[in-house]
XYZ file of C-alpha atoms in Angstrom:
668
model
C -23.136 -10.201 27.976
C -23.253 -13.593 30.099
C -20.567 -16.115 29.626
C -22.968 -18.284 27.957
C -23.563 -15.551 25.260
C -19.908 -15.200 24.936
C -19.407 -18.846 24.570
C -22.364 -18.952 22.142
C -20.774 -16.281 19.918
C -17.214 -18.271 20.000
C -19.240 -21.752 18.800
C -21.307 -19.868 16.133
C -18.125 -18.003 14.934
C -16.086 -21.173 14.799
C -16.549 -22.455 11.326
C -15.839 -19.030 10.055
C -12.377 -18.650 12.334
C -11.668 -22.324 10.781
C -12.056 -21.109 7.421
C -9.826 -18.070 7.899
C -13.089 -15.738 7.065
C -12.754 -14.040 10.940
C -9.995 -13.918 12.857
C -10.124 -14.603 16.776
C -9.421 -10.885 17.140
C -12.545 -9.968 15.422
C -14.623 -12.282 17.823
C -12.879 -11.287 21.187
C -13.262 -7.591 20.265
C -16.982 -7.967 20.371
C -17.369 -10.640 23.256
C -15.421 -7.908 25.399
C -17.224 -4.748 24.127
C -21.196 -6.250 24.331
C -21.579 -6.508 27.947
C -21.339 -2.917 28.164
C -24.095 -2.243 26.050
C -26.436 -5.065 26.855
C -26.115 -6.842 23.748
C -26.242 -10.589 23.842
C -28.173 -11.654 20.439
C -25.617 -14.373 18.766
C -26.581 -13.208 15.170
C -26.260 -9.362 15.985
C -22.641 -10.231 17.308
C -21.515 -12.332 14.527
C -22.480 -9.344 12.125
C -20.543 -7.010 13.895
C -17.587 -8.831 14.078
C -17.836 -8.930 10.292
C -17.593 -5.081 10.726
C -14.814 -5.129 13.020
C -13.254 -7.332 10.421
C -13.695 -5.182 7.301
C -10.813 -2.371 8.162
C -8.401 -5.418 8.438
C -9.190 -6.677 5.057
C -9.053 -3.426 3.482
C -12.508 -2.141 3.744
C -13.742 0.905 5.655
C -17.248 -0.743 6.338
C -19.380 -4.000 5.533
C -22.728 -4.250 4.000
C -24.114 -7.658 5.520
C -26.454 -8.220 2.472
C -23.663 -8.677 -0.014
C -21.028 -9.743 2.211
C -21.316 -13.591 1.292
C -21.072 -12.532 -2.413
C -17.771 -10.798 -1.861
C -16.148 -13.619 0.418
C -14.445 -16.320 -1.636
C -13.955 -19.314 0.434
C -11.265 -21.825 -0.985
C -11.322 -24.201 1.797
C -15.017 -24.368 2.977
C -18.109 -23.882 0.642
C -20.784 -25.024 3.412
C -19.932 -22.294 6.066
C -23.442 -21.482 8.224
C -24.447 -18.001 6.919
C -27.686 -16.460 7.926
C -30.277 -17.510 5.676
C -31.888 -14.149 4.843
C -28.733 -11.674 4.682
C -31.497 -8.916 4.303
C -33.088 -9.729 7.767
C -29.351 -10.413 9.170
C -28.391 -6.906 8.226
C -31.464 -5.263 9.626
C -31.532 -7.285 12.639
C -27.884 -6.435 13.225
C -28.121 -2.716 12.541
C -30.624 -2.472 15.663
C -28.105 -3.834 18.040
C -27.520 -1.311 20.880
C -24.168 -1.260 19.787
C -25.099 0.511 16.481
C -25.894 4.218 16.428
C -26.273 6.905 14.061
C -23.425 9.362 12.747
C -24.215 11.457 16.066
C -24.169 8.680 18.900
C -20.444 9.095 19.714
C -20.667 6.395 22.428
C -22.016 3.892 20.080
C -18.866 1.591 18.945
C -20.159 1.179 15.626
C -22.297 3.454 12.993
C -25.222 3.061 10.576
C -24.314 5.440 7.644
C -26.873 6.331 5.328
C -26.192 5.316 1.650
C -27.281 7.195 -1.677
C -30.662 5.622 -2.075
C -33.837 4.618 -0.290
C -33.261 1.080 -1.317
C -29.380 1.050 -0.012
C -29.159 -0.172 3.346
C -26.872 1.875 5.889
C -23.253 0.704 5.512
C -22.073 -0.565 9.044
C -18.632 0.800 10.072
C -16.775 1.002 13.324
C -16.732 4.189 14.803
C -13.085 4.958 14.038
C -13.692 4.451 10.321
C -16.501 6.558 10.277
C -14.762 9.567 11.866
C -11.536 8.785 9.622
C -13.961 9.160 6.423
C -16.014 12.036 8.185
C -12.794 13.735 9.044
C -11.422 13.091 5.210
C -14.682 14.466 3.608
C -14.530 17.613 5.792
C -10.888 18.651 5.054
C -11.325 17.696 1.222
C -14.359 19.671 0.704
C -12.963 22.773 2.741
C -9.734 22.861 0.936
C -11.713 22.251 -2.502
C -14.017 25.329 -1.618
C -11.130 27.620 -1.216
C -8.792 29.365 -4.285
C -5.328 30.525 -4.136
C -5.105 34.138 -2.962
C -4.523 36.866 -5.605
C -1.512 37.650 -4.054
C -0.175 33.977 -4.519
C -1.477 33.655 -8.077
C 0.724 33.944 -11.218
C 0.347 37.449 -12.644
C 0.007 36.475 -16.317
C -1.254 32.854 -16.272
C -2.574 32.863 -20.033
C 0.984 34.217 -21.312
C 2.907 31.738 -18.616
C 0.875 28.720 -20.281
C 1.805 29.965 -23.806
C 5.357 29.812 -23.122
C 5.083 26.677 -21.209
C 3.311 24.871 -24.230
C 4.508 26.147 -27.112
C 2.576 23.606 -29.248
C -0.884 24.951 -27.975
C -2.440 25.119 -24.788
C -6.034 25.306 -26.086
C -8.597 22.912 -25.406
C -8.162 20.597 -28.286
C -4.599 21.191 -28.728
C -2.036 18.516 -28.255
C -1.026 19.784 -24.773
C -4.509 20.934 -23.475
C -5.099 18.296 -20.781
C -1.540 19.157 -19.309
C -2.276 23.066 -19.611
C -5.606 22.733 -18.102
C -4.287 20.862 -14.935
C -1.322 23.729 -14.660
C -4.211 26.192 -14.877
C -6.289 24.272 -12.005
C -3.319 23.797 -9.761
C -2.346 27.138 -10.125
C -5.371 28.623 -9.031
C -7.032 26.137 -6.480
C -5.710 24.378 -3.434
C -6.662 21.290 -4.231
C -6.146 19.820 -7.659
C -6.782 16.092 -8.742
C -4.792 15.045 -11.540
C -5.801 11.628 -12.567
C -5.275 9.198 -15.925
C -3.508 6.191 -16.906
C 0.055 5.808 -16.984
C 1.984 8.119 -19.865
C -1.035 10.247 -20.138
C 1.156 13.490 -18.945
C 0.433 13.764 -15.175
C 4.153 14.427 -14.256
C 4.625 16.299 -17.499
C 1.959 18.965 -16.477
C 3.122 18.802 -12.674
C 6.705 19.624 -13.824
C 5.438 22.720 -15.897
C 3.469 23.875 -12.812
C 6.696 23.869 -10.805
C 8.204 25.977 -13.386
C 5.312 28.364 -13.672
C 4.997 28.931 -9.678
C 8.790 29.062 -9.459
C 9.866 31.625 -12.019
C 10.745 34.740 -10.203
C 9.542 33.735 -6.651
C 10.733 31.408 -3.757
C 8.549 28.605 -3.251
C 8.756 25.902 -0.948
C 7.859 22.357 -2.473
C 7.383 18.891 -0.794
C 7.385 15.826 -3.207
C 5.928 12.673 -1.667
C 4.656 9.209 -2.647
C 3.529 6.261 -0.533
C 6.744 4.110 -1.266
C 10.288 4.990 -1.522
C 10.204 3.364 -4.989
C 7.411 5.508 -6.334
C 9.022 8.644 -4.792
C 12.266 7.908 -6.668
C 10.602 7.491 -9.771
C 8.718 11.100 -9.548
C 11.540 12.433 -8.875
C 13.468 10.961 -11.906
C 10.571 11.918 -14.088
C 10.812 15.449 -13.282
C 14.364 15.346 -13.811
C 13.783 13.989 -17.197
C 11.193 16.414 -18.294
C 13.462 19.395 -17.498
C 16.429 17.954 -19.152
C 17.697 20.107 -21.888
C 17.741 17.503 -24.314
C 14.239 16.224 -23.479
C 11.322 16.742 -26.372
C 9.684 19.068 -25.876
C 12.169 21.700 -24.564
C 10.763 23.126 -21.330
C 11.875 27.120 -21.668
C 12.649 27.755 -18.327
C 15.871 29.510 -16.915
C 18.805 28.075 -15.424
C 18.027 28.896 -11.920
C 14.633 27.305 -12.213
C 16.201 24.060 -13.861
C 18.676 23.965 -11.104
C 16.062 24.492 -8.205
C 14.087 21.490 -10.104
C 16.775 19.560 -10.435
C 17.688 19.649 -6.537
C 14.160 19.085 -5.528
C 13.900 15.808 -3.146
C 11.362 13.386 -3.043
C 10.202 11.180 0.025
C 7.701 8.830 1.353
C 4.200 10.142 2.747
C 5.092 8.499 6.182
C 8.141 10.855 6.185
C 6.556 13.782 4.856
C 3.940 13.675 7.514
C 6.407 12.536 10.200
C 4.728 9.309 11.417
C 6.409 8.116 14.646
C 6.903 4.455 15.390
C 4.083 4.731 18.247
C 1.750 6.057 15.342
C 1.648 9.597 16.105
C 2.687 12.131 13.681
C 4.835 15.465 13.584
C 2.891 17.134 11.297
C -0.350 17.978 12.184
C -3.058 20.955 12.184
C -1.168 22.563 14.948
C 2.263 21.989 13.224
C 1.611 21.724 9.640
C 4.292 21.056 6.945
C 6.397 23.690 6.001
C 5.632 24.071 2.411
C 3.650 26.227 0.040
C 3.344 23.368 -2.702
C 2.661 19.761 -1.754
C 2.565 17.263 -4.419
C 1.487 13.619 -3.942
C 2.128 10.937 -6.666
C 0.250 7.236 -6.998
C -2.397 8.378 -4.485
C -4.608 5.354 -5.685
C -2.152 3.636 -2.815
C -2.693 5.766 -0.133
C -5.178 4.675 2.444
C -8.124 6.508 4.571
C -5.814 7.064 7.496
C -2.891 8.418 5.605
C -5.055 10.394 3.378
C -6.614 11.964 6.640
C -3.093 12.834 8.373
C -1.881 14.332 4.923
C -4.865 16.458 4.600
C -4.681 17.456 8.230
C -0.900 18.504 8.076
C -0.833 20.271 4.919
C -0.954 24.064 5.684
C -4.392 25.612 4.562
C -3.041 28.087 2.682
C -0.536 25.795 0.760
C -1.546 24.151 -3.093
C -2.327 20.438 -2.606
C -1.906 18.545 -5.871
C -2.797 14.691 -5.840
C -1.502 12.755 -8.821
C -3.053 9.104 -9.380
C -4.942 6.636 -11.419
C -7.848 5.314 -10.197
C -7.713 2.135 -12.187
C -4.772 0.660 -10.455
C -4.843 -1.427 -7.232
C -6.093 0.483 -4.319
C -4.254 0.692 -0.927
C -3.217 -2.235 1.082
C -4.963 -0.702 4.274
C -8.309 0.210 4.609
C -10.158 2.481 1.732
C -9.922 3.497 -1.776
C -9.871 7.022 -1.554
C -8.899 7.845 -5.065
C -11.700 5.708 -6.403
C -13.960 7.355 -4.181
C -13.139 10.711 -5.397
C -12.976 10.321 -9.020
C -15.896 8.492 -10.347
C -15.731 6.171 -13.763
C -16.003 7.624 -16.908
C -20.137 8.272 -17.547
C -20.767 9.237 -14.057
C -18.229 12.345 -14.047
C -20.033 15.305 -14.091
C -19.789 18.652 -15.575
C -21.629 21.936 -15.318
C -22.548 23.487 -12.087
C -25.877 21.888 -11.172
C -27.165 20.295 -7.986
C -27.376 17.009 -9.746
C -23.827 17.493 -11.214
C -22.292 18.434 -7.969
C -23.837 15.449 -6.295
C -22.386 12.898 -8.531
C -19.132 14.518 -8.820
C -18.714 17.131 -5.962
C -15.150 17.343 -6.865
C -15.323 17.786 -10.720
C -14.095 21.714 -10.464
C -10.946 20.261 -8.872
C -10.431 17.400 -11.056
C -8.285 17.136 -14.327
C -8.725 13.492 -16.175
C -5.939 12.593 -18.748
C -6.943 10.815 -21.606
C -4.198 10.529 -24.156
C -1.415 8.132 -23.353
C 2.000 8.690 -24.709
C 3.822 6.363 -22.718
C 3.549 3.175 -25.126
C 4.195 5.351 -28.375
C 6.787 2.578 -28.945
C 4.337 -0.368 -27.859
C 0.714 0.212 -29.154
C -0.411 -2.980 -28.280
C 0.371 -2.580 -24.472
C -1.487 0.870 -24.693
C -4.359 -0.558 -26.307
C -4.741 -3.264 -23.688
C -4.509 -0.529 -20.888
C -7.125 1.562 -22.504
C -9.316 -1.606 -22.970
C -9.391 -1.881 -18.944
C -9.632 1.812 -18.056
C -12.664 3.305 -16.639
C -11.620 6.461 -18.258
C -13.239 7.855 -21.274
C -10.082 7.207 -23.054
C -9.317 8.214 -26.262
C -8.407 5.276 -28.605
C -9.460 4.860 -32.099
C -9.550 0.993 -31.781
C -11.942 0.875 -28.604
C -15.655 0.344 -28.838
C -16.915 3.437 -26.919
C -19.588 2.851 -24.194
C -19.067 -0.905 -24.312
C -17.136 -2.288 -21.358
C -17.815 -5.898 -22.331
C -16.688 -5.499 -25.931
C -13.385 -3.674 -24.638
C -12.593 -6.573 -22.395
C -13.041 -8.689 -25.197
C -10.803 -6.908 -27.551
C -8.151 -7.011 -24.670
C -8.528 -10.749 -24.548
C -7.764 -11.127 -28.539
C -4.330 -8.600 -27.989
C -3.377 -10.895 -25.037
C -3.603 -13.862 -27.286
C -2.026 -12.519 -30.207
C -5.467 -12.516 -32.258
C -5.629 -8.902 -32.549
C -3.290 -6.099 -32.680
C -3.769 -2.220 -32.098
C -4.125 -0.586 -35.578
C -0.770 1.448 -35.623
C 1.281 -1.654 -34.523
C 3.909 -2.417 -36.824
C 6.354 -4.998 -34.829
C 3.454 -7.066 -33.333
C 5.930 -10.436 -32.939
C 7.475 -9.050 -29.972
C 5.431 -6.311 -28.239
C 3.569 -9.102 -26.276
C 4.420 -12.274 -26.145
C 2.406 -15.470 -24.439
C 4.141 -17.929 -22.646
C 1.278 -20.221 -22.911
C -0.870 -21.958 -19.849
C 0.994 -23.373 -17.047
C 1.295 -27.312 -16.748
C -1.478 -29.094 -14.978
C -0.505 -32.552 -15.275
C -0.580 -32.775 -11.640
C -3.987 -30.647 -11.292
C -1.573 -27.927 -9.544
C -0.731 -25.286 -12.093
C 2.901 -24.534 -12.259
C 5.582 -23.611 -14.833
C 7.235 -25.939 -17.051
C 11.027 -26.012 -17.530
C 10.721 -24.367 -20.603
C 8.631 -21.685 -19.342
C 10.936 -20.803 -16.603
C 13.975 -20.660 -18.862
C 11.819 -18.154 -21.099
C 11.333 -16.027 -17.874
C 14.541 -16.410 -16.900
C 16.139 -15.237 -20.117
C 15.967 -11.486 -20.094
C 18.189 -11.798 -17.002
C 20.434 -14.073 -18.028
C 20.937 -11.617 -21.390
C 21.153 -8.421 -19.539
C 21.549 -8.182 -15.892
C 23.691 -11.678 -15.533
C 25.800 -10.970 -18.376
C 26.838 -7.566 -17.231
C 27.890 -9.052 -13.825
C 29.787 -11.920 -15.047
C 31.881 -9.464 -16.923
C 32.661 -7.284 -13.974
C 33.413 -10.083 -12.188
C 36.398 -10.805 -14.197
C 37.743 -7.587 -13.158
C 37.414 -7.277 -9.649
C 38.011 -3.288 -9.226
C 35.109 -2.631 -11.735
C 32.715 -3.865 -9.291
C 33.757 -1.098 -6.430
C 33.159 1.432 -9.064
C 30.126 3.700 -8.470
C 29.337 4.551 -11.778
C 29.191 0.780 -12.956
C 27.409 -0.197 -9.639
C 24.365 2.453 -10.826
C 24.491 1.021 -14.306
C 24.122 -2.420 -12.994
C 21.091 -1.167 -11.079
C 19.502 0.118 -14.406
C 20.110 -2.845 -16.245
C 18.454 -4.656 -13.450
C 15.591 -2.626 -13.841
C 14.850 -3.082 -17.269
C 13.042 -6.341 -16.673
C 10.885 -7.806 -13.679
C 8.649 -10.816 -13.277
C 5.669 -10.141 -11.515
C 3.187 -12.354 -9.918
C -0.315 -12.733 -8.273
C 0.518 -14.471 -5.289
C 3.514 -14.831 -2.737
C 3.022 -18.580 -2.340
C 2.368 -21.536 -4.494
C 4.068 -22.914 -7.490
C 3.277 -19.479 -9.541
C 3.902 -17.546 -6.542
C 6.879 -15.125 -5.978
C 8.651 -17.266 -3.442
C 8.868 -20.574 -5.829
C 9.682 -18.258 -8.722
C 12.216 -16.277 -7.213
C 14.001 -19.578 -6.044
C 13.910 -21.127 -9.755
C 14.866 -17.676 -11.259
C 18.014 -17.231 -8.534
C 19.210 -20.954 -9.453
C 19.362 -20.232 -12.976
C 21.183 -16.692 -12.470
C 23.383 -18.107 -10.274
C 24.093 -21.542 -12.185
C 25.178 -18.905 -15.120
C 27.598 -16.747 -13.116
C 29.450 -19.806 -12.275
C 29.707 -21.084 -15.868
C 30.363 -17.523 -17.127
C 33.084 -17.148 -14.481
C 34.407 -20.959 -16.081
C 35.575 -22.317 -12.873
C 32.763 -24.778 -11.060
C 35.566 -25.188 -8.322
C 34.601 -21.802 -7.121
C 30.865 -22.150 -6.697
C 30.923 -21.290 -3.090
C 32.718 -18.143 -3.978
C 29.325 -16.612 -4.728
C 27.770 -17.901 -1.663
C 28.154 -14.725 0.946
C 26.097 -16.820 3.993
C 22.352 -16.124 5.231
C 20.945 -16.725 1.503
C 22.994 -14.138 0.021
C 24.850 -14.493 -2.924
C 27.013 -12.527 -5.427
C 24.684 -10.045 -7.526
C 21.513 -11.242 -5.549
C 18.710 -8.355 -6.014
C 16.919 -7.419 -2.863
C 13.802 -5.717 -2.057
C 13.754 -4.004 1.235
C 9.842 -4.960 2.643
C 9.985 -2.258 5.741
C 10.893 1.629 5.973
C 14.356 2.041 7.854
C 14.539 5.989 8.466
C 17.682 5.408 10.311
C 19.899 4.185 7.524
C 17.649 5.930 4.738
C 16.133 2.762 3.074
C 12.520 2.569 2.247
C 9.755 0.095 1.795
C 10.100 -0.727 -1.940
C 14.013 -0.136 -2.380
C 16.003 -2.465 -4.417
C 19.508 -3.303 -4.113
C 21.859 -5.497 -5.307
C 24.740 -7.800 -3.137
C 28.229 -7.173 -4.214
C 31.849 -8.529 -2.883
C 33.057 -4.666 -2.530
C 36.598 -3.840 -1.160
C 35.519 -3.020 2.131
C 33.200 -6.286 2.440
C 30.266 -7.749 1.186
C 27.260 -4.848 1.060
C 24.232 -4.226 -0.591
C 24.066 -1.192 -3.238
C 21.164 0.913 -3.279
C 20.654 4.039 -5.548
C 20.278 7.565 -4.188
C 18.590 10.625 -4.597
C 21.445 12.452 -6.060
C 21.606 11.774 -9.610
C 24.097 8.772 -10.372
C 24.992 8.407 -6.866
C 24.948 4.778 -5.238
C 25.447 3.845 -1.290
C 26.420 0.540 -0.043
C 24.909 -0.778 3.067
C 26.410 -3.875 5.121
C 24.482 -6.900 4.819
C 24.096 -6.956 8.788
C 22.508 -3.355 8.858
C 19.964 -4.546 6.158
C 16.369 -4.211 7.519
C 13.852 -6.564 6.535
C 14.113 -7.928 3.002
C 13.160 -10.365 0.352
C 14.769 -11.521 -3.185
C 13.765 -9.241 -6.129
C 13.957 -11.484 -9.333
C 10.369 -12.043 -8.771
C 7.794 -9.489 -7.025
C 4.236 -9.400 -6.433
C 1.968 -6.807 -8.624
C 0.986 -4.984 -5.089
C 4.985 -4.435 -4.746
C 5.428 -3.347 -8.324
C 3.310 -0.220 -7.780
C 5.057 2.935 -8.492
C 7.801 1.454 -10.812
C 8.184 1.132 -14.708
C 10.382 -1.514 -16.378
C 10.997 -1.768 -19.922
C 10.134 -5.539 -20.223
C 7.490 -7.006 -17.559
C 6.737 -10.791 -17.486
C 3.291 -10.959 -15.971
C 2.428 -14.694 -14.159
C -1.045 -14.982 -13.575
C -2.549 -17.267 -10.611
C -3.081 -20.336 -12.617
C -6.452 -20.565 -10.762
C -9.895 -18.568 -10.364
C -8.288 -16.089 -7.224
C -10.126 -13.500 -5.493
C -7.263 -10.970 -5.916
C -6.981 -11.683 -9.451
C -8.935 -8.679 -10.605
C -9.078 -6.230 -13.534
C -7.336 -3.679 -11.213
C -4.534 -6.339 -10.513
C -3.897 -7.361 -14.226
C -4.220 -3.352 -15.487
C -1.393 -2.678 -12.851
C 0.941 -5.593 -13.748
C 0.532 -4.431 -17.726
C 1.093 -0.751 -16.951
C 4.374 -1.517 -15.399
C 5.809 -2.308 -18.865
C 7.119 0.277 -21.047
C 8.080 -1.402 -24.307
C 7.388 -5.440 -23.902
C 4.818 -7.246 -21.988
C 5.129 -11.424 -21.778
C 2.698 -13.345 -19.756
C 1.941 -16.705 -18.153
C -1.173 -17.937 -17.671
C -4.887 -19.616 -19.078
C -7.002 -17.431 -21.200
C -10.159 -18.485 -19.392
C -8.961 -17.176 -15.977
C -7.870 -14.154 -17.513
C -11.546 -13.371 -18.949
C -12.636 -13.976 -15.184
C -10.292 -11.716 -13.793
C -11.042 -9.034 -16.264
C -14.911 -9.530 -15.256
C -13.900 -9.279 -11.403
C -13.245 -5.530 -10.046
C -12.305 -4.653 -6.618
C -15.321 -3.422 -4.587
C -14.462 -1.512 -1.292
C -17.484 -0.764 1.087
C -16.927 2.823 1.712
C -19.181 5.468 2.927
C -16.691 8.216 1.800
C -18.595 8.925 -1.667
C -21.534 9.752 0.331
C -19.904 12.124 2.857
C -18.405 14.330 0.287
C -21.721 14.578 -1.741
C -23.629 15.319 1.356
C -21.413 18.395 2.049
C -22.638 20.069 -1.096
C -26.593 19.941 -0.658
């Protein structure tokens, strides 16, 4: 490519760069590579720049025909898009830089898609190879059953013991029993469903079944430290002797389950700072059973690393909810692997295998138990799911009617048929103030958002500050962490009047003022300030993994004035244990009174306050609302506009991925 062609590309791309649609790196990558292939067509190079951009914005590839529809421009509505998207797509795909799947020297791939009318997907070669390796590894594992020598000798008797209420198809634990049977006999099991449907319940019984009378090496993991901790806690709750139903297992197995650790996926596969990994095909993870939770958060590259790191003879169990937000990085692996309701195929016909090639390795849960004390929350969650959820109030096979019902429940106009206390399950904090054309919470709404913190967390902290030694008691520290985790404010964006940063400041001020007043001496206001933004009782959220000190992205701690100096205390893997980290040793972190819905994945709170964006935002989608709602176990408060909520529920995340086609092609 000549200097003139490079300059022409930069000039053509300038409006897109100015609007933030393209990044300079996208354009320069094409400008540097094109000369080697003799490419000097500006329109083709612009299309290739968008393909280079795709992984950066979470898409494996791009369909240029529909690109404009999926890019929401808030700063400029008059961008110079090609007038004929179809012609632009065909023209770009004819570039000498674009080849077929087998043309390894070409930097871009045109991957064929489902139907003859579907244009090929345009991907970087790296993204195509990642998808290809994931598809190959998945199907190779799915085709293999566990060797007879590693199976449970009498699986039916084991299931009858673990599910005394009935392990039959139509029994109350039928789905869980089928999940255990699947994972016990296959080297790949996908266990999917909404929150509280029995995924962890079934995994606990799988562990019990496989551990009885044999030595079994197990690895538990999740994408974030918080999700891993929640998985570990859920297993411990399920094996508690007082839990209902009682899990009939030996004391030895119970002790082994109690001591099982859980870690992050990064730590499990051994990701190094330079991007290489410790565990590979040549050096697999030393575990006979690998269980990964919150798989919707796993991106394409991490899934490839995981599949290659698990021993070929090991069982791999993937748990997740396809309706939650997808990974931050490129890919939507779980949604690609599990089709939505209505597309799930049953039987063994070629057509069925094409529609859902992993159907024989998948168990979908449809009956939620989490929200038994909050039927309205359960109803909203079920309305927004793509599964064939069994709920008496939801019209079957009518997504529009289900979404309309969700709006009615959000507004308080309707309640679940089994709801007996509708006045406090879901609380609408009304719409934000728009008096200055910018949506922002009113003083009254901020007070109501802060009230649960003031009534629970701040009150517990104030009482302890009156008794200095209590603050150093690990048991009290653990209780304070538990009290804080009962409630959380979730927002859509980080910035803006309704974003995390502004909400965090407002909530922190109210809590700090309450602590000052509660101590009864305003002359000591400075005594709660610890420098560098820290104050006594400040909750913080770790934002980067710090393996050297054992803190993971998503961990939440509380800053306290301990006898040895101010530190942040964090819960530990050992039940009831905490650890203190000096403020000077903390990795990057931020306040935790308000957090984004994305950051909340893998967490649960008794009470959630969901703050919508206050405008039509491209990231305010059905998946985001669903994820925010399902973080609440008992109560849901929300702040937002009903019309904007309707728009959000009609907007679904769509990522341009070729993984389903690659998986389906392997069974032809």
